[in-house]
mmCIF file with all atom_site columns, C-alpha atoms in Angstrom:
data_model
loop_
_atom_site.group_PDB
_atom_site.id
_atom_site.type_symbol
_atom_site.label_atom_id
_atom_site.label_alt_id
_atom_site.label_comp_id
_atom_site.label_asym_id
_atom_site.label_entity_id
_atom_site.label_seq_id
_atom_site.pdbx_PDB_ins_code
_atom_site.Cartn_x
_atom_site.Cartn_y
_atom_site.Cartn_z
_atom_site.occupancy
_atom_site.B_iso_or_equiv
_atom_site.pdbx_formal_charge
_atom_site.auth_seq_id
_atom_site.auth_comp_id
_atom_site.auth_asym_id
_atom_site.auth_atom_id
_atom_site.pdbx_PDB_model_num
ATOM 1  C CA . MET A 1 1  ? 95.733  46.419 -103.676 1.00 49.00 ? 235 MET A CA 1
ATOM 2  C CA . VAL A 1 2  ? 93.979  43.079 -104.716 1.00 47.00 ? 236 VAL A CA 1
ATOM 3  C CA . SER A 1 3  ? 95.674  39.784 -105.733 1.00 51.00 ? 237 SER A CA 1
ATOM 4  C CA . ASN A 1 4  ? 95.113  36.712 -107.339 1.00 58.00 ? 238 ASN A CA 1
ATOM 5  C CA . THR A 1 5  ? 98.082  34.445 -106.132 1.00 70.00 ? 239 THR A CA 1
ATOM 6  C CA . ASP A 1 6  ? 99.787  34.885 -109.255 1.00 75.00 ? 240 ASP A CA 1
ATOM 7  C CA . THR A 1 7  ? 98.064  38.168 -110.668 1.00 81.00 ? 241 THR A CA 1
ATOM 8  C CA . PHE A 1 8  ? 97.599  41.555 -108.572 1.00 83.00 ? 242 PHE A CA 1
ATOM 9  C CA . ALA A 1 9  ? 96.643  44.715 -108.676 1.00 86.00 ? 243 ALA A CA 1
ATOM 10 C CA . ILE A 1 10 ? 97.918  48.307 -107.358 1.00 88.00 ? 244 ILE A CA 1
ATOM 11 C CA . ARG A 1 11 ? 95.685  51.247 -106.885 1.00 90.00 ? 245 ARG A CA 1
ATOM 12 C CA . ALA A 1 12 ? 97.431  54.363 -107.233 1.00 90.00 ? 246 ALA A CA 1
ATOM 13 C CA . ALA A 1 13 ? 96.066  57.286 -104.773 1.00 90.00 ? 247 ALA A CA 1
ATOM 14 C CA . ASP A 1 14 ? 94.528  58.905 -107.818 1.00 95.00 ? 248 ASP A CA 1
ATOM 15 C CA . GLY A 1 15 ? 92.600  55.758 -108.887 1.00 93.00 ? 249 GLY A CA 1
ATOM 16 C CA . GLU A 1 16 ? 94.683  54.484 -111.610 1.00 96.00 ? 250 GLU A CA 1
ATOM 17 C CA . GLU A 1 17 ? 95.571  50.773 -111.075 1.00 93.00 ? 251 GLU A CA 1
ATOM 18 C CA . LEU A 1 18 ? 98.389  48.639 -112.894 1.00 90.00 ? 252 LEU A CA 1
ATOM 19 C CA . LEU A 1 19 ? 97.259  44.887 -113.092 1.00 90.00 ? 253 LEU A CA 1
ATOM 20 C CA . ILE A 1 20 ? 100.241 42.639 -113.027 1.00 87.00 ? 254 ILE A CA 1
ATOM 21 C CA . HIS A 1 21 ? 100.792 39.089 -113.771 1.00 83.00 ? 255 HIS A CA 1
ATOM 22 C CA . ILE A 1 22 ? 103.834 36.743 -112.857 1.00 79.00 ? 256 ILE A CA 1
ATOM 23 C CA . GLY A 1 23 ? 104.875 33.915 -114.943 1.00 76.00 ? 257 GLY A CA 1
ATOM 24 C CA . ILE A 1 24 ? 104.223 31.537 -117.810 1.00 73.00 ? 258 ILE A CA 1
ATOM 25 C CA . ASP A 1 25 ? 100.580 29.564 -117.276 1.00 71.00 ? 259 ASP A CA 1
ATOM 26 C CA . THR A 1 26 ? 101.079 29.539 -113.547 1.00 70.00 ? 260 THR A CA 1
ATOM 27 C CA . VAL A 1 27 ? 96.923  29.309 -113.632 1.00 70.00 ? 261 VAL A CA 1
ATOM 28 C CA . LYS A 1 28 ? 97.938  25.688 -113.626 1.00 73.00 ? 262 LYS A CA 1
ATOM 29 C CA . LEU A 1 29 ? 99.414  26.209 -110.155 1.00 72.00 ? 263 LEU A CA 1
ATOM 30 C CA . ASN A 1 30 ? 96.658  26.681 -108.549 1.00 68.00 ? 264 ASN A CA 1
ATOM 31 C CA . GLY A 1 31 ? 98.993  29.369 -106.410 1.00 67.00 ? 265 GLY A CA 1
ATOM 32 C CA . LYS A 1 32 ? 101.103 26.927 -105.031 1.00 75.00 ? 266 LYS A CA 1
ATOM 33 C CA . PHE A 1 33 ? 104.641 28.384 -105.521 1.00 80.00 ? 267 PHE A CA 1
ATOM 34 C CA . PHE A 1 34 ? 102.952 31.792 -104.517 1.00 80.00 ? 268 PHE A CA 1
ATOM 35 C CA . LYS A 1 35 ? 103.133 33.253 -101.466 1.00 83.00 ? 269 LYS A CA 1
ATOM 36 C CA . LEU A 1 36 ? 101.352 36.735 -100.467 1.00 83.00 ? 270 LEU A CA 1
ATOM 37 C CA . CYS A 1 37 ? 103.280 39.049 -98.005  1.00 89.00 ? 271 CYS A CA 1
ATOM 38 C CA . VAL A 1 38 ? 100.333 41.522 -97.699  1.00 88.00 ? 272 VAL A CA 1
ATOM 39 C CA . LYS A 1 39 ? 96.904  41.377 -97.468  1.00 88.00 ? 273 LYS A CA 1
ATOM 40 C CA . GLN A 1 40 ? 93.926  42.750 -100.127 1.00 85.00 ? 274 GLN A CA 1
ATOM 41 C CA . GLU A 1 41 ? 93.184  46.319 -100.043 1.00 87.00 ? 275 GLU A CA 1
ATOM 42 C CA . GLN A 1 42 ? 96.453  47.101 -98.088  1.00 90.00 ? 276 GLN A CA 1
ATOM 43 C CA . PRO A 1 43 ? 98.180  49.953 -98.957  1.00 91.00 ? 277 PRO A CA 1
ATOM 44 C CA . VAL A 1 44 ? 102.291 49.566 -99.716  1.00 89.00 ? 278 VAL A CA 1
ATOM 45 C CA . LYS A 1 45 ? 104.743 51.839 -100.818 1.00 90.00 ? 279 LYS A CA 1
ATOM 46 C CA . LYS A 1 46 ? 107.827 51.688 -102.794 1.00 90.00 ? 280 LYS A CA 1
ATOM 47 C CA . GLY A 1 47 ? 109.675 49.012 -101.555 1.00 94.00 ? 281 GLY A CA 1
ATOM 48 C CA . ASN A 1 48 ? 107.173 46.893 -99.664  1.00 93.00 ? 282 ASN A CA 1
ATOM 49 C CA . LEU A 1 49 ? 107.631 42.968 -100.070 1.00 92.00 ? 283 LEU A CA 1
ATOM 50 C CA . ILE A 1 50 ? 104.245 42.086 -102.247 1.00 89.00 ? 284 ILE A CA 1
ATOM 51 C CA . GLU A 1 51 ? 104.735 38.583 -103.072 1.00 86.00 ? 285 GLU A CA 1
ATOM 52 C CA . LYS A 1 52 ? 107.212 35.857 -103.420 1.00 86.00 ? 286 LYS A CA 1
ATOM 53 C CA . MET A 1 53 ? 107.302 32.932 -105.905 1.00 82.00 ? 287 MET A CA 1
ATOM 54 C CA . TYR A 1 54 ? 109.596 29.687 -104.747 1.00 80.00 ? 288 TYR A CA 1
ATOM 55 C CA . ASN A 1 55 ? 111.471 27.545 -107.199 1.00 76.00 ? 289 ASN A CA 1
ATOM 56 C CA . VAL A 1 56 ? 109.047 25.689 -109.407 1.00 65.00 ? 290 VAL A CA 1
ATOM 57 C CA . SER A 1 57 ? 111.536 23.065 -110.526 1.00 63.00 ? 291 SER A CA 1
#
């Protein structure tokens, strides 16, 4: 797994990659309100908590 707070990619065992972006205009938050729950390149499985997003309001 590779991440940049509001955007991360998940690479499957067969090499396929999925890019995930959370929210709209979240780049302006500079990572504020986001907390990664895994490390970069850490393997993840179905059901693993990857990232938390805290209430912005």
